Amino acid sequence: MRNLILPFILMLTFVFSCRENDIDEGLQQKNTSYDLYVAGRENNEACYWKNTIKTALTGGINYTTTNIFFDNNNLYILGFDVTALTDGINFSFWKNNIKYDVPTYLGISANTSTNQNFSMSNFFVKNGDLYIAGLMKNPSATSAQNLYQYCYWKNGVKTIVFEQNNYQTSASLYLFGNDVYVPLQNNITVSNTAPTTWDLGYYKNNTYHFVSTLSNFLNIHEDNGSLKLLVMDHNNQTVYYKDLLTGATSPSPSFISYSDYSYSLQTDSNDKYFVGREKYYKNNIQHSMYSASSNFKFLNDFKALDNNIYKILHTDDITGVNYNVYINDVIVQSALNTSNNINTEFLSLTVVPQ
């Protein structure tokens, strides 16, 4: 049983079934001025659907997808080869259905069963610039202290943020204007006689800033010109914001708590959406992600645009893993699978003005 399918994790295989006439009518009623793109997998092949019409991705056999988005009228889809799960995942991406293997694009060694060379943490495009970030083996290590590098690549050009002695990191990369932020846990000390200790900090343009001890970062929320690091403090069992521009701290919304913290922020004009697994808050007003009687309880993706809600939910029970795509809680696309023949999946979506 799976609880939530996360962006960089991967899948099995699926069967597709839908009533296209009903779906087309739903799209016309709810989405007359936008195109809805859904990325996923069908018949062991990575693909996407534009308003329910399927396009197979070039070289997508044995691949699944994880992310889909537009930038500057270009369609980007990220995915990986599911047959290599035990040998080390190697990601590929498609730009307008032209496939690029990430290791080749970055000029680094691919992962194998004996060589885990690169672990991706971020993939996105902003204003036409393609960013990839992650931890890799240092090809020119000089000591045990710099065996690994956390790096990001902008249009294939590498920048090293920090180096360390192990192949584990919690770092992630965010852009705010022309500044690059990388929050992370570091200075980890493990002892058989004392509790594990660590620091929470962040790099801004490769300069390190300390935040707190025994704390984790949950997210960075960009909101009305401010950049707020969402911090989970294990010392006091609290969650709070630290403004990375002013240094000030402030409470997080009351529903983001130490026991229920997994919320991401989306903005739609002047509306703020905090999106969790089972519910979301629009301007601090709670909404259920699914109806109480529904078996579609597991969220794959969520977007808010022009006061409309687009989401993918799936089931996960003895009847199978089934998928629905919704616009304002109206089903517009479905994939029905049996428990022993899971062939079609919907994993992410994006919405684009026509």
Coordinates of C-alpha atoms in Angstrom, one line a residue:
M1 CA 0.0 0.0 0.0
R2 CA 1.3 3.4 -1.0
N3 CA 0.4 6.6 0.8
L4 CA 1.6 9.2 -1.5
I5 CA 3.5 9.1 -4.8
L6 CA 6.3 11.7 -4.5
P7 CA 8.1 13.5 -7.3
F8 CA 11.3 11.6 -7.5
I9 CA 10.1 8.1 -6.7
L10 CA 8.9 5.6 -9.1
M11 CA 6.3 3.2 -10.2
L12 CA 5.0 0.0 -11.6
T13 CA 2.7 -0.5 -14.7
F14 CA -0.9 0.5 -15.5
V15 CA -4.3 0.0 -17.7
F16 CA -6.2 3.0 -19.1
S17 CA -9.9 3.4 -19.4
C18 CA -12.0 6.5 -19.9
R19 CA -15.1 7.8 -21.5
E20 CA -13.7 10.5 -23.9
N21 CA -16.9 12.1 -24.8
D22 CA -17.8 12.7 -21.1
I23 CA -14.2 14.0 -20.5
D24 CA -14.3 16.3 -23.4
E25 CA -17.6 17.7 -22.2
G26 CA -16.1 18.2 -18.7
L27 CA -13.2 20.1 -20.2
Q28 CA -15.4 22.3 -22.3
Q29 CA -17.5 23.2 -19.3
K30 CA -14.7 23.7 -16.8
N31 CA -11.6 24.5 -18.9
T32 CA -12.7 26.5 -21.9
S33 CA -9.7 28.9 -21.9
Y34 CA -6.9 26.5 -20.7
D35 CA -5.2 23.3 -21.9
L36 CA -4.8 20.6 -19.3
Y37 CA -1.6 18.5 -19.7
V38 CA -1.3 15.3 -17.7
A39 CA 2.0 13.3 -17.6
G40 CA 2.2 9.6 -16.8
R41 CA 2.7 6.2 -18.3
E42 CA 0.7 3.7 -20.3
N43 CA 1.6 0.3 -21.8
N44 CA 5.1 0.5 -20.3
E45 CA 5.8 3.8 -22.0
A46 CA 6.1 7.4 -20.8
C47 CA 3.5 9.7 -22.3
Y48 CA 1.4 12.8 -21.7
W49 CA -2.2 13.7 -22.4
K50 CA -3.3 17.1 -23.7
N51 CA -7.0 17.5 -22.9
T52 CA -7.2 13.7 -22.8
I53 CA -5.4 13.2 -26.2
K54 CA -2.3 11.0 -25.6
T55 CA 1.2 11.6 -27.0
A56 CA 3.9 9.0 -26.5
L57 CA 7.3 10.4 -25.5
T58 CA 10.2 9.7 -27.8
G59 CA 12.4 6.9 -26.4
G60 CA 10.0 6.5 -23.5
I61 CA 9.7 2.7 -23.5
N62 CA 10.3 1.4 -19.9
Y63 CA 10.2 5.0 -18.6
T64 CA 7.8 6.7 -16.2
T65 CA 7.4 10.4 -15.7
T66 CA 7.6 12.5 -12.5
N67 CA 7.1 16.2 -13.5
I68 CA 5.5 18.2 -16.3
F69 CA 5.6 22.0 -16.8
F70 CA 5.8 24.8 -19.3
D71 CA 8.3 27.6 -19.6
N72 CA 8.5 30.2 -22.4
N73 CA 6.0 28.1 -24.4
N74 CA 8.3 25.0 -24.1
L75 CA 6.9 21.7 -22.7
Y76 CA 9.3 19.9 -20.2
I77 CA 8.8 16.5 -18.8
L78 CA 11.1 14.6 -16.4
G79 CA 11.2 10.9 -16.1
F80 CA 13.4 7.8 -15.5
D81 CA 14.0 4.2 -16.7
V82 CA 12.0 1.9 -14.3
T83 CA 14.1 -1.1 -15.3
A84 CA 17.1 0.5 -13.7
L85 CA 15.6 0.9 -10.2
T86 CA 18.1 -1.6 -8.7
D87 CA 21.0 -0.4 -10.7
G88 CA 20.8 3.3 -9.8
I89 CA 18.3 5.7 -11.3
N90 CA 19.3 7.8 -14.2
F91 CA 16.9 10.6 -15.1
S92 CA 16.0 11.8 -18.6
F93 CA 14.0 14.9 -19.7
W94 CA 12.0 15.8 -22.7
K95 CA 11.8 19.3 -24.1
N96 CA 9.0 19.5 -26.7
N97 CA 9.3 15.7 -27.0
I98 CA 13.1 15.7 -27.7
K99 CA 14.8 13.4 -25.2
Y100 CA 17.9 14.3 -23.2
D101 CA 19.6 11.9 -20.8
V102 CA 20.6 13.9 -17.7
P103 CA 24.1 12.3 -17.2
T104 CA 25.0 13.0 -20.8
Y105 CA 23.6 16.5 -20.7
L106 CA 25.6 17.3 -17.5
G107 CA 28.8 15.5 -18.8
I108 CA 29.0 13.2 -15.8
S109 CA 29.1 9.4 -15.3
A110 CA 25.8 7.6 -15.2
N111 CA 24.7 5.5 -12.2
T112 CA 25.2 1.8 -12.2
S113 CA 24.7 -1.0 -9.7
T114 CA 28.3 -0.5 -8.5
N115 CA 28.6 3.3 -9.1
Q116 CA 26.1 5.6 -7.5
N117 CA 27.5 8.8 -9.0
F118 CA 24.7 11.3 -8.9
S119 CA 21.5 11.9 -6.9
M120 CA 19.2 14.6 -8.2
S121 CA 17.4 17.0 -5.8
N122 CA 16.0 19.6 -8.2
F123 CA 15.0 20.0 -11.9
F124 CA 13.2 23.1 -13.1
V125 CA 13.3 25.8 -15.7
K126 CA 12.9 29.5 -15.0
N127 CA 12.8 32.2 -17.6
G128 CA 14.3 29.8 -20.2
D129 CA 17.2 28.7 -18.0
L130 CA 17.4 25.0 -17.1
Y131 CA 18.5 24.2 -13.6
I132 CA 19.5 20.7 -12.3
A133 CA 20.9 20.2 -8.7
G134 CA 22.1 17.3 -6.7
L135 CA 24.9 15.5 -5.0
M136 CA 27.7 13.8 -7.0
K137 CA 31.0 12.0 -6.5
N138 CA 33.8 14.5 -6.7
P139 CA 35.8 13.6 -9.9
S140 CA 38.9 15.3 -8.4
A141 CA 38.7 14.5 -4.7
T142 CA 41.9 15.4 -2.8
S143 CA 41.0 14.0 0.6
A144 CA 38.3 12.1 2.5
Q145 CA 36.6 15.4 3.3
N146 CA 35.7 16.3 -0.3
L147 CA 34.6 13.0 -1.7
Y148 CA 31.2 14.4 -2.7
Q149 CA 30.0 17.7 -4.1
Y150 CA 26.6 19.3 -4.0
C151 CA 26.3 21.2 -7.3
Y152 CA 23.8 22.9 -9.5
W153 CA 24.0 23.3 -13.3
K154 CA 22.5 26.2 -15.1
N155 CA 22.1 25.3 -18.8
G156 CA 24.7 22.6 -18.3
V157 CA 27.3 24.9 -16.5
K158 CA 28.3 23.5 -13.1
T159 CA 28.6 25.4 -9.9
I160 CA 29.9 23.7 -6.7
V161 CA 28.0 24.8 -3.6
F162 CA 29.7 22.7 -0.9
E163 CA 31.8 19.5 -0.5
Q164 CA 31.5 16.7 2.1
N165 CA 32.7 13.2 3.0
N166 CA 29.5 11.1 2.5
Y167 CA 26.9 10.4 -0.1
Q168 CA 23.9 11.7 2.0
T169 CA 22.4 15.2 2.0
S170 CA 19.1 16.9 2.6
A171 CA 19.9 19.9 0.5
S172 CA 17.6 21.5 -2.0
L173 CA 17.9 24.5 -4.3
Y174 CA 15.6 27.5 -4.7
L175 CA 15.9 30.7 -6.8
F176 CA 14.8 34.1 -5.7
G177 CA 15.6 36.8 -8.2
N178 CA 19.2 36.3 -9.1
D179 CA 20.1 34.7 -5.8
V180 CA 20.5 30.9 -5.3
Y181 CA 19.5 29.5 -1.9
V182 CA 20.4 25.9 -0.7
P183 CA 19.1 25.0 2.7
L184 CA 20.5 21.8 4.3
Q185 CA 21.3 19.9 7.5
N186 CA 25.0 19.6 8.0
N187 CA 27.7 19.1 10.7
I188 CA 26.0 15.8 11.6
T189 CA 27.6 14.0 14.6
V190 CA 26.6 10.4 15.3
S191 CA 27.8 8.8 18.5
N192 CA 27.1 5.5 20.3
T193 CA 27.1 7.3 23.6
A194 CA 25.2 10.6 22.9
P195 CA 22.3 11.7 20.8
T196 CA 22.9 12.6 17.1
T197 CA 23.4 16.3 16.6
W198 CA 23.3 18.5 13.5
D199 CA 22.9 22.1 12.3
L200 CA 20.4 23.6 10.0
G201 CA 21.7 26.3 7.7
Y202 CA 21.6 27.6 4.1
Y203 CA 23.9 28.8 1.4
K204 CA 23.1 32.0 -0.3
N205 CA 25.2 32.3 -3.5
N206 CA 27.7 29.9 -2.0
T207 CA 28.0 31.7 1.4
Y208 CA 26.9 29.7 4.4
H209 CA 24.4 31.0 7.0
F210 CA 23.6 29.2 10.3
V211 CA 20.0 29.0 11.3
S212 CA 19.6 26.6 14.3
T213 CA 20.7 23.3 15.9
L214 CA 18.5 20.1 15.8
S215 CA 16.2 21.6 13.2
N216 CA 15.0 20.6 9.7
F217 CA 13.9 22.7 6.8
L218 CA 10.5 21.8 5.4
N219 CA 10.2 24.2 2.5
I220 CA 10.9 27.7 1.3
H221 CA 7.8 29.9 0.6
E222 CA 8.1 32.8 -1.7
D223 CA 5.4 35.3 -0.8
N224 CA 4.8 38.9 -1.7
G225 CA 8.5 39.7 -2.1
S226 CA 9.6 37.8 1.0
L227 CA 11.5 34.5 1.1
K228 CA 10.6 32.4 4.2
L229 CA 12.3 29.2 5.3
L230 CA 9.9 26.9 7.0
V231 CA 11.7 25.4 10.0
M232 CA 10.9 22.4 12.1
D233 CA 12.5 22.8 15.5
H234 CA 13.1 19.5 17.3
N235 CA 14.3 21.3 20.4
N236 CA 10.9 22.9 21.1
Q237 CA 8.8 20.7 18.8
T238 CA 7.5 23.8 16.9
V239 CA 7.4 25.0 13.3
Y240 CA 8.1 28.6 12.4
Y241 CA 9.3 30.8 9.5
K242 CA 12.7 32.5 9.2
D243 CA 12.7 35.3 6.7
L244 CA 15.9 34.9 4.6
L245 CA 15.9 38.5 3.5
T246 CA 15.5 40.2 6.9
G247 CA 16.5 37.4 9.3
A248 CA 13.3 37.8 11.3
T249 CA 11.3 34.8 12.6
S250 CA 7.5 34.5 12.7
P251 CA 4.9 31.9 13.4
S252 CA 3.8 29.7 10.6
P253 CA 0.1 29.3 9.9
S254 CA -1.5 27.5 12.8
F255 CA -2.4 24.4 10.7
I256 CA 1.3 23.8 9.9
S257 CA 2.2 22.1 13.1
Y258 CA 5.0 19.8 14.4
S259 CA 2.7 16.8 13.9
D260 CA 1.1 18.0 10.6
Y261 CA 3.8 19.9 8.6
S262 CA 3.7 18.7 5.0
Y263 CA 2.3 21.8 3.3
S264 CA 3.5 23.5 0.2
L265 CA 2.5 27.0 -0.8
Q266 CA 0.9 27.9 -4.2
T267 CA -0.3 31.4 -5.1
D268 CA -3.1 32.2 -7.6
S269 CA -3.4 36.0 -8.0
N270 CA -4.1 37.2 -4.5
D271 CA -5.1 33.8 -3.2
K272 CA -2.8 31.6 -1.1
Y273 CA -3.1 27.8 -1.2
F274 CA -1.3 25.6 1.4
V275 CA -1.5 22.1 0.0
G276 CA -1.3 19.0 2.2
R277 CA -1.9 15.4 1.7
E278 CA -5.5 15.2 2.9
K279 CA -6.6 18.8 2.9
Y280 CA -5.7 22.2 1.6
Y281 CA -6.2 25.7 2.9
K282 CA -7.3 28.6 0.7
N283 CA -6.6 31.8 2.5
N284 CA -6.5 29.9 5.8
I285 CA -9.9 28.3 5.1
Q286 CA -9.8 24.5 5.2
H287 CA -11.0 22.3 2.3
S288 CA -10.9 18.5 2.0
M289 CA -8.8 17.1 -0.7
Y290 CA -11.4 14.4 -1.4
S291 CA -14.9 13.5 -0.4
A292 CA -15.5 11.4 2.7
S293 CA -17.1 8.6 0.7
S294 CA -14.4 8.5 -2.0
N295 CA -11.7 5.8 -2.3
F296 CA -9.5 8.3 -4.3
K297 CA -7.6 9.5 -1.2
F298 CA -4.0 9.7 -2.3
L299 CA -2.7 13.0 -3.9
N300 CA -0.4 13.0 -6.9
D301 CA -0.6 16.6 -8.0
F302 CA -2.5 19.8 -7.3
K303 CA -2.6 23.1 -9.2
A304 CA -4.7 26.3 -8.6
L305 CA -5.3 28.7 -11.4
D306 CA -7.9 31.5 -11.9
N307 CA -9.8 30.2 -8.9
N308 CA -10.0 26.7 -10.4
I309 CA -8.6 23.6 -8.7
Y310 CA -6.9 20.9 -10.8
K311 CA -5.7 17.7 -9.1
I312 CA -4.8 14.0 -9.6
L313 CA -5.9 11.5 -7.0
H314 CA -5.5 7.7 -6.9
T315 CA -6.8 4.7 -5.0
D316 CA -4.7 2.1 -3.4
D317 CA -6.6 -0.9 -2.1
I318 CA -7.4 -4.5 -3.0
T319 CA -9.4 -3.4 -6.1
G320 CA -6.3 -1.9 -7.7
V321 CA -4.6 1.4 -8.1
N322 CA -6.9 3.7 -10.1
Y323 CA -6.5 7.3 -11.1
N324 CA -8.8 10.3 -11.6
V325 CA -8.0 13.8 -12.8
Y326 CA -10.3 16.5 -11.5
I327 CA -11.2 20.1 -12.4
N328 CA -13.1 21.6 -9.5
D329 CA -13.9 18.1 -8.2
V330 CA -15.4 17.0 -11.5
I331 CA -13.7 14.0 -13.0
V332 CA -12.3 14.7 -16.5
Q333 CA -10.0 11.8 -17.0
S334 CA -9.7 8.3 -15.5
A335 CA -7.4 5.3 -15.5
L336 CA -8.9 2.1 -14.2
N337 CA -6.6 -0.8 -13.2
T338 CA -6.9 -4.2 -11.6
S339 CA -4.9 -5.2 -8.6
N340 CA -2.8 -7.6 -10.7
N341 CA -2.6 -5.5 -13.9
I342 CA -1.5 -2.0 -13.2
N343 CA -0.7 -0.4 -16.5
T344 CA -1.7 3.3 -16.7
E345 CA -0.9 6.0 -14.2
F346 CA -1.3 9.8 -14.1
L347 CA 1.5 11.4 -12.1
S348 CA 1.6 15.2 -12.6
L349 CA -0.2 17.9 -14.4
T350 CA 0.1 21.5 -15.6
V351 CA -2.4 24.0 -17.0
V352 CA -1.6 26.4 -19.8
P353 CA -3.6 29.3 -21.3
Q354 CA -4.7 28.6 -24.8

